[in-house]
Amino acid sequence: MKVAIACDHAGYELKDYIKNNLKQQNIEVVDYGTNGPDSVDYPYFGHKVSLDVESLKVDFGILICGTANGMAMTANKHKGVRCGLCWTPEIASLTKQHNNANVIALPARFISKEEGWKITEAYMNAEFEGGRHQNRIDKMHCA
Ligand code: RB5
């Protein structure tokens, strides 16, 4: 499994924590930064991960900013991306089960590092349920 991850200045510590946990599970991680507290613009990093997901270079993406909103909005501009804003493990599971999200966005300023990892694990352990949920996903696109 291969995962792309990125964050802005609000999320670099959570990003590194999740990256290290993924690596401990022998999951390949592409880290697009940022890597410190200096202020950056989240779309630059959100697009990097989203392009990898869209082009199927990775199995899924993880984006982290303060609220997760900016990253989720950026990712969802990409046609091949379904990014869910996940702030609890249950929501992360449902984001995969019902929405077949291929990117999760985490709000670093509102969750602990441990919660961030539990959310990531919940997403990874969940399966898309298909059926009526696929019908709904098919109706998401704009003409
Ligand atoms: C940065 O201060 C903050 O605006 C950003 O991390 C994010 O929350 C935006 O949606």
PDB file of C-alpha atoms and ligand atoms in Angstrom:
ATOM      1  CA  MET A   1       0.000   0.000   0.000  1.00  0.00           C
ATOM      2  CA  LYS A   2       1.149   3.529  -0.852  1.00  0.00           C
ATOM      3  CA  VAL A   3      -0.150   6.705   0.757  1.00  0.00           C
ATOM      4  CA  ALA A   4       0.461  10.407   0.010  1.00  0.00           C
ATOM      5  CA  ILE A   5       0.370  12.829   2.926  1.00  0.00           C
ATOM      6  CA  ALA A   6       0.705  16.608   3.293  1.00  0.00           C
ATOM      7  CA  CYS A   7      -0.196  19.417   5.649  1.00  0.00           C
ATOM      8  CA  ASP A   8       0.183  23.108   6.273  1.00  0.00           C
ATOM      9  CA  HIS A   9       1.958  24.718   9.241  1.00  0.00           C
ATOM     10  CA  ALA A  10      -0.937  23.805  11.557  1.00  0.00           C
ATOM     11  CA  GLY A  11      -0.482  20.102  10.952  1.00  0.00           C
ATOM     12  CA  TYR A  12       3.172  19.170  10.542  1.00  0.00           C
ATOM     13  CA  GLU A  13       3.461  17.443  13.937  1.00  0.00           C
ATOM     14  CA  LEU A  14       0.353  15.347  13.350  1.00  0.00           C
ATOM     15  CA  LYS A  15       1.546  14.625   9.816  1.00  0.00           C
ATOM     16  CA  ASP A  16       4.883  13.299  11.068  1.00  0.00           C
ATOM     17  CA  TYR A  17       3.169  11.229  13.764  1.00  0.00           C
ATOM     18  CA  ILE A  18       0.814   9.597  11.274  1.00  0.00           C
ATOM     19  CA  LYS A  19       3.608   9.111   8.748  1.00  0.00           C
ATOM     20  CA  ASN A  20       5.767   7.299  11.308  1.00  0.00           C
ATOM     21  CA  ASN A  21       2.888   5.060  12.356  1.00  0.00           C
ATOM     22  CA  LEU A  22       2.159   4.186   8.725  1.00  0.00           C
ATOM     23  CA  LYS A  23       5.821   3.366   8.110  1.00  0.00           C
ATOM     24  CA  GLN A  24       5.846   1.090  11.154  1.00  0.00           C
ATOM     25  CA  GLN A  25       3.140  -0.899   9.383  1.00  0.00           C
ATOM     26  CA  ASN A  26       5.370  -1.155   6.283  1.00  0.00           C
ATOM     27  CA  ILE A  27       3.143   1.220   4.339  1.00  0.00           C
ATOM     28  CA  GLU A  28       4.985   3.330   1.772  1.00  0.00           C
ATOM     29  CA  VAL A  29       4.468   7.054   2.421  1.00  0.00           C
ATOM     30  CA  VAL A  30       5.015   9.948   0.003  1.00  0.00           C
ATOM     31  CA  ASP A  31       5.462  13.042   2.176  1.00  0.00           C
ATOM     32  CA  TYR A  32       4.871  16.372   0.412  1.00  0.00           C
ATOM     33  CA  GLY A  33       5.485  18.508   3.543  1.00  0.00           C
ATOM     34  CA  THR A  34       5.279  21.044   4.952  1.00  0.00           C
ATOM     35  CA  ASN A  35       7.817  20.243   7.645  1.00  0.00           C
ATOM     36  CA  GLY A  36       7.770  23.090  10.132  1.00  0.00           C
ATOM     37  CA  PRO A  37       5.818  25.938  11.728  1.00  0.00           C
ATOM     38  CA  ASP A  38       6.488  28.592   9.063  1.00  0.00           C
ATOM     39  CA  SER A  39       3.258  29.836   7.536  1.00  0.00           C
ATOM     40  CA  VAL A  40       2.420  28.270   4.154  1.00  0.00           C
ATOM     41  CA  ASP A  41      -0.613  28.154   1.862  1.00  0.00           C
ATOM     42  CA  TYR A  42      -2.477  24.844   2.199  1.00  0.00           C
ATOM     43  CA  PRO A  43      -3.678  24.580  -1.448  1.00  0.00           C
ATOM     44  CA  TYR A  44      -0.127  24.047  -2.703  1.00  0.00           C
ATOM     45  CA  PHE A  45       0.141  20.917  -0.538  1.00  0.00           C
ATOM     46  CA  GLY A  46      -3.441  19.810  -1.037  1.00  0.00           C
ATOM     47  CA  HIS A  47      -3.020  19.755  -4.813  1.00  0.00           C
ATOM     48  CA  LYS A  48       0.139  17.620  -4.601  1.00  0.00           C
ATOM     49  CA  VAL A  49      -1.617  14.816  -2.740  1.00  0.00           C
ATOM     50  CA  SER A  50      -4.788  15.143  -4.815  1.00  0.00           C
ATOM     51  CA  LEU A  51      -2.878  14.822  -8.103  1.00  0.00           C
ATOM     52  CA  ASP A  52      -1.275  11.598  -6.872  1.00  0.00           C
ATOM     53  CA  VAL A  53      -4.670  10.214  -5.863  1.00  0.00           C
ATOM     54  CA  GLU A  54      -6.283  11.294  -9.154  1.00  0.00           C
ATOM     55  CA  SER A  55      -3.538   9.654 -11.204  1.00  0.00           C
ATOM     56  CA  LEU A  56      -3.713   6.491  -9.066  1.00  0.00           C
ATOM     57  CA  LYS A  57      -0.070   6.819  -8.033  1.00  0.00           C
ATOM     58  CA  VAL A  58      -1.153   6.137  -4.447  1.00  0.00           C
ATOM     59  CA  ASP A  59      -3.953   4.153  -2.810  1.00  0.00           C
ATOM     60  CA  PHE A  60      -5.247   7.110  -0.824  1.00  0.00           C
ATOM     61  CA  GLY A  61      -4.294  10.525   0.536  1.00  0.00           C
ATOM     62  CA  ILE A  62      -4.145  12.230   3.919  1.00  0.00           C
ATOM     63  CA  LEU A  63      -4.377  16.024   4.203  1.00  0.00           C
ATOM     64  CA  ILE A  64      -4.020  17.993   7.418  1.00  0.00           C
ATOM     65  CA  CYS A  65      -4.610  21.648   8.226  1.00  0.00           C
ATOM     66  CA  GLY A  66      -6.049  23.526  11.186  1.00  0.00           C
ATOM     67  CA  THR A  67      -9.733  22.879  10.547  1.00  0.00           C
ATOM     68  CA  ALA A  68      -9.402  20.419   7.625  1.00  0.00           C
ATOM     69  CA  ASN A  69     -11.794  22.620   5.666  1.00  0.00           C
ATOM     70  CA  GLY A  70      -9.239  24.318   3.426  1.00  0.00           C
ATOM     71  CA  MET A  71      -7.589  21.022   2.536  1.00  0.00           C
ATOM     72  CA  ALA A  72     -10.930  19.274   1.913  1.00  0.00           C
ATOM     73  CA  MET A  73     -12.159  22.119  -0.291  1.00  0.00           C
ATOM     74  CA  THR A  74      -8.931  22.062  -2.293  1.00  0.00           C
ATOM     75  CA  ALA A  75      -8.945  18.280  -2.732  1.00  0.00           C
ATOM     76  CA  ASN A  76     -12.574  18.169  -3.798  1.00  0.00           C
ATOM     77  CA  LYS A  77     -11.834  20.476  -6.749  1.00  0.00           C
ATOM     78  CA  HIS A  78     -10.103  17.458  -8.320  1.00  0.00           C
ATOM     79  CA  LYS A  79     -12.479  15.369 -10.411  1.00  0.00           C
ATOM     80  CA  GLY A  80     -11.069  12.043  -9.295  1.00  0.00           C
ATOM     81  CA  VAL A  81     -11.017  12.912  -5.618  1.00  0.00           C
ATOM     82  CA  ARG A  82     -13.600  12.353  -2.903  1.00  0.00           C
ATOM     83  CA  CYS A  83     -12.209  13.910   0.252  1.00  0.00           C
ATOM     84  CA  GLY A  84     -14.000  13.537   3.565  1.00  0.00           C
ATOM     85  CA  LEU A  85     -13.426  15.756   6.576  1.00  0.00           C
ATOM     86  CA  CYS A  86     -12.838  13.294   9.442  1.00  0.00           C
ATOM     87  CA  TRP A  87     -12.786  14.329  13.088  1.00  0.00           C
ATOM     88  CA  THR A  88     -13.759  11.028  14.750  1.00  0.00           C
ATOM     89  CA  PRO A  89     -12.958   7.382  13.945  1.00  0.00           C
ATOM     90  CA  GLU A  90     -16.651   6.656  13.323  1.00  0.00           C
ATOM     91  CA  ILE A  91     -16.911   9.429  10.762  1.00  0.00           C
ATOM     92  CA  ALA A  92     -13.728   8.164   9.120  1.00  0.00           C
ATOM     93  CA  SER A  93     -15.220   4.653   8.812  1.00  0.00           C
ATOM     94  CA  LEU A  94     -18.448   6.023   7.348  1.00  0.00           C
ATOM     95  CA  THR A  95     -16.523   8.259   4.954  1.00  0.00           C
ATOM     96  CA  LYS A  96     -15.105   5.080   3.427  1.00  0.00           C
ATOM     97  CA  GLN A  97     -18.162   2.827   3.842  1.00  0.00           C
ATOM     98  CA  HIS A  98     -20.668   5.272   2.358  1.00  0.00           C
ATOM     99  CA  ASN A  99     -18.674   7.839   0.346  1.00  0.00           C
ATOM    100  CA  ASN A 100     -15.715   5.727  -0.792  1.00  0.00           C
ATOM    101  CA  ALA A 101     -13.419   8.621   0.069  1.00  0.00           C
ATOM    102  CA  ASN A 102      -9.946   8.389  -1.414  1.00  0.00           C
ATOM    103  CA  VAL A 103      -8.629  11.297   0.652  1.00  0.00           C
ATOM    104  CA  ILE A 104      -9.216  12.083   4.326  1.00  0.00           C
ATOM    105  CA  ALA A 105      -8.775  15.574   5.759  1.00  0.00           C
ATOM    106  CA  LEU A 106      -7.887  15.891   9.445  1.00  0.00           C
ATOM    107  CA  PRO A 107      -8.291  19.034  11.632  1.00  0.00           C
ATOM    108  CA  ALA A 108      -5.002  19.255  13.520  1.00  0.00           C
ATOM    109  CA  ARG A 109      -6.144  22.084  15.797  1.00  0.00           C
ATOM    110  CA  PHE A 110      -9.117  20.077  17.095  1.00  0.00           C
ATOM    111  CA  ILE A 111      -7.805  16.537  17.582  1.00  0.00           C
ATOM    112  CA  SER A 112      -4.863  14.992  19.420  1.00  0.00           C
ATOM    113  CA  LYS A 113      -2.135  13.079  17.618  1.00  0.00           C
ATOM    114  CA  GLU A 114      -3.512   9.833  19.059  1.00  0.00           C
ATOM    115  CA  GLU A 115      -6.997  10.689  17.796  1.00  0.00           C
ATOM    116  CA  GLY A 116      -5.532  11.509  14.393  1.00  0.00           C
ATOM    117  CA  TRP A 117      -3.976   8.068  14.187  1.00  0.00           C
ATOM    118  CA  LYS A 118      -7.180   6.340  15.355  1.00  0.00           C
ATOM    119  CA  ILE A 119      -9.089   8.222  12.659  1.00  0.00           C
ATOM    120  CA  THR A 120      -6.565   7.113  10.037  1.00  0.00           C
ATOM    121  CA  GLU A 121      -6.748   3.495  11.196  1.00  0.00           C
ATOM    122  CA  ALA A 122     -10.560   3.544  11.179  1.00  0.00           C
ATOM    123  CA  TYR A 123     -10.541   4.779   7.579  1.00  0.00           C
ATOM    124  CA  MET A 124      -7.998   2.158   6.505  1.00  0.00           C
ATOM    125  CA  ASN A 125      -9.895  -0.688   8.176  1.00  0.00           C
ATOM    126  CA  ALA A 126     -13.235   0.222   6.613  1.00  0.00           C
ATOM    127  CA  GLU A 127     -14.619  -1.153   3.321  1.00  0.00           C
ATOM    128  CA  PHE A 128     -16.791   0.663   0.795  1.00  0.00           C
ATOM    129  CA  GLU A 129     -20.277  -0.843   0.903  1.00  0.00           C
ATOM    130  CA  GLY A 130     -21.231  -0.148  -2.736  1.00  0.00           C
ATOM    131  CA  GLY A 131     -24.889  -0.640  -3.740  1.00  0.00           C
ATOM    132  CA  ARG A 132     -27.057   2.384  -2.957  1.00  0.00           C
ATOM    133  CA  HIS A 133     -23.950   4.293  -1.908  1.00  0.00           C
ATOM    134  CA  GLN A 134     -22.393   3.837  -5.362  1.00  0.00           C
ATOM    135  CA  ASN A 135     -25.637   5.128  -6.931  1.00  0.00           C
ATOM    136  CA  ARG A 136     -25.349   8.257  -4.802  1.00  0.00           C
ATOM    137  CA  ILE A 137     -21.679   8.764  -5.627  1.00  0.00           C
ATOM    138  CA  ASP A 138     -22.592   8.493  -9.332  1.00  0.00           C
ATOM    139  CA  LYS A 139     -24.876  11.502  -8.827  1.00  0.00           C
ATOM    140  CA  MET A 140     -22.214  13.748  -7.267  1.00  0.00           C
ATOM    141  CA  HIS A 141     -20.743  15.137 -10.484  1.00  0.00           C
ATOM    142  CA  CYS A 142     -21.728  18.482 -11.985  1.00  0.00           C
ATOM    143  CA  ALA A 143     -22.437  18.684 -15.706  1.00  0.00           C
TER     144      ALA A 143
HETATM  145  C1  RB5 B   1      -4.056  28.284   8.961  1.00  0.00           C
HETATM  146  O1  RB5 B   1      -4.021  29.273   9.932  1.00  0.00           O
HETATM  147  C2  RB5 B   1      -5.482  27.755   8.786  1.00  0.00           C
HETATM  148  O2  RB5 B   1      -6.268  28.713   8.156  1.00  0.00           O
HETATM  149  C3  RB5 B   1      -5.464  26.462   7.997  1.00  0.00           C
HETATM  150  O3  RB5 B   1      -4.680  25.532   8.673  1.00  0.00           O
HETATM  151  C4  RB5 B   1      -6.791  25.781   7.781  1.00  0.00           C
HETATM  152  O4  RB5 B   1      -7.514  25.646   8.952  1.00  0.00           O
HETATM  153  C5  RB5 B   1      -7.610  26.283   6.680  1.00  0.00           C
HETATM  154  O5  RB5 B   1      -8.662  25.753   6.312  1.00  0.00           O
END
